């Protein structure tokens, strides 16, 4: 157990806290939920940075880090779909969640083929992740109808577009391997 793995485990522990805060009927619960999501987003960056910097990458961390990220984002998006109750948020949220499922399955399959490097994280994926974290933070912070929630939804649409672009890039990279196995 090292500090990067502990940060990842903390991020996993934040998930049920985020849900509880989201549903608490107090005026301070949403700002606190937004702060918790922001802290989780920072640990997402920090655990990877520290693992590389301190040469503390582990198989456990390599497994749990993307799982923690996907769980945090998917659960936050599901909560926001309910809160906003509009296709304008639901559509990009489902695109993001669906892409994560497809790419996770693709990475697993490629790893079994010994070709995991063909579907490594790209700069597009990093930008997409940053934009979706910013969008989710805005959408947790500001209620439906607030002028800044429109910025959050717009940012989520941009993240969804990058999500589709990065998925196409991953599928293109994996296609030679996929098509041989048909």
mmCIF file of C-alpha atoms in Angstrom:
data_model
loop_
_atom_site.group_PDB
_atom_site.id
_atom_site.type_symbol
_atom_site.label_atom_id
_atom_site.label_comp_id
_atom_site.label_asym_id
_atom_site.label_seq_id
_atom_site.Cartn_x
_atom_site.Cartn_y
_atom_site.Cartn_z
ATOM 1 C CA UNK A 1 0.000 0.000 0.000
ATOM 2 C CA UNK A 2 1.420 3.363 -1.008
ATOM 3 C CA UNK A 3 0.184 6.966 -1.067
ATOM 4 C CA UNK A 4 -1.104 6.885 -4.672
ATOM 5 C CA UNK A 5 -3.151 3.746 -3.906
ATOM 6 C CA UNK A 6 -4.445 5.283 -0.678
ATOM 7 C CA UNK A 7 -5.590 8.356 -2.638
ATOM 8 C CA UNK A 8 -7.416 6.081 -5.074
ATOM 9 C CA UNK A 9 -9.110 4.231 -2.200
ATOM 10 C CA UNK A 10 -10.137 7.568 -0.690
ATOM 11 C CA UNK A 11 -11.727 8.489 -4.032
ATOM 12 C CA UNK A 12 -13.731 5.248 -3.940
ATOM 13 C CA UNK A 13 -14.832 6.034 -0.367
ATOM 14 C CA UNK A 14 -15.999 9.474 -1.531
ATOM 15 C CA UNK A 15 -18.601 7.921 -3.859
ATOM 16 C CA UNK A 16 -21.213 6.987 -1.226
ATOM 17 C CA UNK A 17 -20.530 10.284 0.565
ATOM 18 C CA UNK A 18 -21.250 12.144 -2.675
ATOM 19 C CA UNK A 19 -24.593 10.354 -3.004
ATOM 20 C CA UNK A 20 -25.563 11.075 0.597
ATOM 21 C CA UNK A 21 -24.611 14.757 0.315
ATOM 22 C CA UNK A 22 -26.465 15.044 -2.991
ATOM 23 C CA UNK A 23 -29.737 13.949 -1.372
ATOM 24 C CA UNK A 24 -29.470 15.704 1.980
ATOM 25 C CA UNK A 25 -32.180 18.378 2.260
ATOM 26 C CA UNK A 26 -29.907 21.145 3.544
ATOM 27 C CA UNK A 27 -28.742 24.328 1.814
ATOM 28 C CA UNK A 28 -25.107 23.399 2.424
ATOM 29 C CA UNK A 29 -25.319 19.867 0.992
ATOM 30 C CA UNK A 30 -24.824 20.722 -2.711
ATOM 31 C CA UNK A 31 -21.837 23.023 -2.155
ATOM 32 C CA UNK A 32 -20.321 20.324 0.056
ATOM 33 C CA UNK A 33 -21.062 17.657 -2.607
ATOM 34 C CA UNK A 34 -19.396 19.900 -5.206
ATOM 35 C CA UNK A 35 -16.367 20.337 -2.937
ATOM 36 C CA UNK A 36 -16.144 16.595 -2.418
ATOM 37 C CA UNK A 37 -16.325 16.004 -6.176
ATOM 38 C CA UNK A 38 -13.613 18.629 -6.720
ATOM 39 C CA UNK A 39 -11.415 16.945 -4.118
ATOM 40 C CA UNK A 40 -11.989 13.566 -5.778
ATOM 41 C CA UNK A 41 -11.063 15.075 -9.151
ATOM 42 C CA UNK A 42 -7.831 16.435 -7.683
ATOM 43 C CA UNK A 43 -6.951 13.033 -6.192
ATOM 44 C CA UNK A 44 -7.552 11.523 -9.645
ATOM 45 C CA UNK A 45 -4.754 13.668 -11.034
ATOM 46 C CA UNK A 46 -2.573 13.513 -7.913
ATOM 47 C CA UNK A 47 -2.487 9.723 -7.493
ATOM 48 C CA UNK A 48 -1.297 9.235 -11.079
ATOM 49 C CA UNK A 49 1.239 12.022 -10.801
ATOM 50 C CA UNK A 50 2.665 10.669 -7.549
ATOM 51 C CA UNK A 51 2.735 7.078 -8.785
ATOM 52 C CA UNK A 52 4.793 8.141 -11.822
ATOM 53 C CA UNK A 53 6.978 10.639 -9.950
ATOM 54 C CA UNK A 54 7.799 8.273 -7.088
ATOM 55 C CA UNK A 55 7.873 5.186 -9.325
ATOM 56 C CA UNK A 56 5.124 3.611 -7.217
ATOM 57 C CA UNK A 57 2.883 2.238 -9.946
ATOM 58 C CA UNK A 58 1.351 -1.065 -8.891
ATOM 59 C CA UNK A 59 -0.945 -3.589 -10.587
ATOM 60 C CA UNK A 60 -3.541 -2.803 -7.890
ATOM 61 C CA UNK A 61 -3.362 0.930 -8.659
ATOM 62 C CA UNK A 62 -3.442 0.316 -12.413
ATOM 63 C CA UNK A 63 -6.654 -1.671 -11.896
ATOM 64 C CA UNK A 64 -8.382 0.483 -9.277
ATOM 65 C CA UNK A 65 -7.598 3.990 -10.570
ATOM 66 C CA UNK A 66 -9.666 3.789 -13.780
ATOM 67 C CA UNK A 67 -12.432 1.927 -11.934
ATOM 68 C CA UNK A 68 -12.607 4.680 -9.296
ATOM 69 C CA UNK A 69 -12.673 7.371 -12.001
ATOM 70 C CA UNK A 70 -15.420 5.706 -13.998
ATOM 71 C CA UNK A 71 -17.538 4.996 -10.916
ATOM 72 C CA UNK A 72 -17.255 8.569 -9.653
ATOM 73 C CA UNK A 73 -18.148 10.062 -13.029
ATOM 74 C CA UNK A 74 -20.960 7.600 -13.837
ATOM 75 C CA UNK A 75 -22.594 8.013 -10.428
ATOM 76 C CA UNK A 76 -22.289 11.802 -10.514
ATOM 77 C CA UNK A 77 -23.789 11.870 -14.014
ATOM 78 C CA UNK A 78 -26.641 9.584 -12.934
ATOM 79 C CA UNK A 79 -27.418 11.915 -10.026
ATOM 80 C CA UNK A 80 -27.348 14.919 -12.350
ATOM 81 C CA UNK A 81 -29.625 13.228 -14.895
ATOM 82 C CA UNK A 82 -32.244 12.938 -12.162
ATOM 83 C CA UNK A 83 -31.676 16.466 -10.860
ATOM 84 C CA UNK A 84 -31.862 18.230 -14.217
ATOM 85 C CA UNK A 85 -34.473 15.941 -15.815
ATOM 86 C CA UNK A 86 -33.767 17.105 -19.370
ATOM 87 C CA UNK A 87 -32.477 15.452 -22.512
ATOM 88 C CA UNK A 88 -29.919 18.277 -22.760
ATOM 89 C CA UNK A 89 -28.030 16.714 -19.875
ATOM 90 C CA UNK A 90 -29.140 13.108 -20.325
ATOM 91 C CA UNK A 91 -27.839 12.781 -23.901
ATOM 92 C CA UNK A 92 -24.210 13.797 -23.290
ATOM 93 C CA UNK A 93 -24.200 11.948 -19.957
ATOM 94 C CA UNK A 94 -25.277 8.695 -21.602
ATOM 95 C CA UNK A 95 -22.733 9.158 -24.404
ATOM 96 C CA UNK A 96 -19.981 9.533 -21.786
ATOM 97 C CA UNK A 97 -21.143 6.541 -19.724
ATOM 98 C CA UNK A 98 -21.620 4.372 -22.827
ATOM 99 C CA UNK A 99 -18.173 5.236 -24.154
ATOM 100 C CA UNK A 100 -16.577 4.301 -20.848
ATOM 101 C CA UNK A 101 -18.200 0.867 -21.009
ATOM 102 C CA UNK A 102 -17.089 0.312 -24.615
ATOM 103 C CA UNK A 103 -13.508 1.449 -24.017
ATOM 104 C CA UNK A 104 -13.196 -0.533 -20.773
ATOM 105 C CA UNK A 105 -14.287 -3.679 -22.588
ATOM 106 C CA UNK A 106 -11.960 -2.882 -25.502
ATOM 107 C CA UNK A 107 -8.979 -2.354 -23.180
ATOM 108 C CA UNK A 108 -9.695 -5.611 -21.378
ATOM 109 C CA UNK A 109 -9.971 -7.512 -24.645
ATOM 110 C CA UNK A 110 -6.801 -5.894 -26.024
ATOM 111 C CA UNK A 111 -4.936 -6.707 -22.797
ATOM 112 C CA UNK A 112 -5.902 -10.369 -23.219
ATOM 113 C CA UNK A 113 -4.426 -10.193 -26.718
ATOM 114 C CA UNK A 114 -1.240 -8.622 -25.340
ATOM 115 C CA UNK A 115 -1.953 -5.370 -27.191
ATOM 116 C CA UNK A 116 -3.036 -3.079 -24.354
ATOM 117 C CA UNK A 117 -0.622 -0.362 -25.547
ATOM 118 C CA UNK A 118 -2.740 -0.007 -28.693
ATOM 119 C CA UNK A 119 -5.508 1.546 -26.597
ATOM 120 C CA UNK A 120 -3.484 3.613 -24.150
ATOM 121 C CA UNK A 121 -4.854 6.893 -22.814
ATOM 122 C CA UNK A 122 -4.344 9.766 -25.264
ATOM 123 C CA UNK A 123 -4.273 13.528 -24.837
ATOM 124 C CA UNK A 124 -7.840 13.623 -26.181
ATOM 125 C CA UNK A 125 -8.898 11.334 -23.334
ATOM 126 C CA UNK A 126 -7.146 13.546 -20.800
ATOM 127 C CA UNK A 127 -8.829 16.677 -22.177
ATOM 128 C CA UNK A 128 -12.186 14.874 -22.211
ATOM 129 C CA UNK A 129 -11.720 13.846 -18.602
ATOM 130 C CA UNK A 130 -10.818 17.390 -17.549
ATOM 131 C CA UNK A 131 -13.838 18.872 -19.315
ATOM 132 C CA UNK A 132 -16.251 16.317 -17.914
ATOM 133 C CA UNK A 133 -14.932 16.892 -14.378
ATOM 134 C CA UNK A 134 -15.347 20.666 -14.796
ATOM 135 C CA UNK A 135 -18.848 20.200 -16.237
ATOM 136 C CA UNK A 136 -19.926 17.888 -13.424
ATOM 137 C CA UNK A 137 -18.523 20.270 -10.818
ATOM 138 C CA UNK A 138 -20.459 23.180 -12.335
ATOM 139 C CA UNK A 139 -23.650 21.110 -12.565
ATOM 140 C CA UNK A 140 -23.448 19.947 -8.961
ATOM 141 C CA UNK A 141 -22.748 23.483 -7.783
ATOM 142 C CA UNK A 142 -25.462 25.316 -9.737
ATOM 143 C CA UNK A 143 -29.102 24.181 -9.844
ATOM 144 C CA UNK A 144 -31.174 23.695 -13.003
ATOM 145 C CA UNK A 145 -32.173 27.049 -14.448
ATOM 146 C CA UNK A 146 -29.126 28.902 -13.108
ATOM 147 C CA UNK A 147 -27.234 30.712 -15.870
ATOM 148 C CA UNK A 148 -24.013 28.863 -15.020
ATOM 149 C CA UNK A 149 -25.728 25.475 -15.302
ATOM 150 C CA UNK A 150 -26.029 26.231 -19.034
ATOM 151 C CA UNK A 151 -22.225 26.549 -19.103
ATOM 152 C CA UNK A 152 -22.016 23.170 -17.357
ATOM 153 C CA UNK A 153 -24.310 21.507 -19.893
ATOM 154 C CA UNK A 154 -22.405 23.109 -22.788
ATOM 155 C CA UNK A 155 -19.109 21.890 -21.325
ATOM 156 C CA UNK A 156 -20.631 18.414 -20.912
ATOM 157 C CA UNK A 157 -21.611 18.434 -24.616
ATOM 158 C CA UNK A 158 -18.027 19.340 -25.573
ATOM 159 C CA UNK A 159 -16.756 16.538 -23.315
ATOM 160 C CA UNK A 160 -19.229 14.128 -24.971
ATOM 161 C CA UNK A 161 -18.003 15.157 -28.435
ATOM 162 C CA UNK A 162 -14.404 14.527 -27.339
ATOM 163 C CA UNK A 163 -15.600 11.247 -25.843
ATOM 164 C CA UNK A 164 -16.890 10.123 -29.232
ATOM 165 C CA UNK A 165 -13.735 11.350 -30.970
ATOM 166 C CA UNK A 166 -11.457 9.497 -28.555
ATOM 167 C CA UNK A 167 -13.608 6.361 -28.823
ATOM 168 C CA UNK A 168 -13.239 6.446 -32.606
ATOM 169 C CA UNK A 169 -9.461 6.861 -32.207
ATOM 170 C CA UNK A 170 -9.317 3.867 -29.825
ATOM 171 C CA UNK A 171 -11.450 1.740 -32.145
ATOM 172 C CA UNK A 172 -9.298 2.687 -35.151
ATOM 173 C CA UNK A 173 -6.157 1.693 -33.256
ATOM 174 C CA UNK A 174 -7.733 -1.600 -32.205
ATOM 175 C CA UNK A 175 -9.460 -2.368 -35.518
ATOM 176 C CA UNK A 176 -6.605 -4.382 -37.079
ATOM 177 C CA UNK A 177 -6.675 -6.664 -34.034
ATOM 178 C CA UNK A 178 -10.454 -6.751 -33.833
ATOM 179 C CA UNK A 179 -10.947 -7.533 -37.517
ATOM 180 C CA UNK A 180 -8.461 -10.429 -37.429
ATOM 181 C CA UNK A 181 -10.451 -12.131 -34.705
ATOM 182 C CA UNK A 182 -13.783 -12.077 -36.567
#
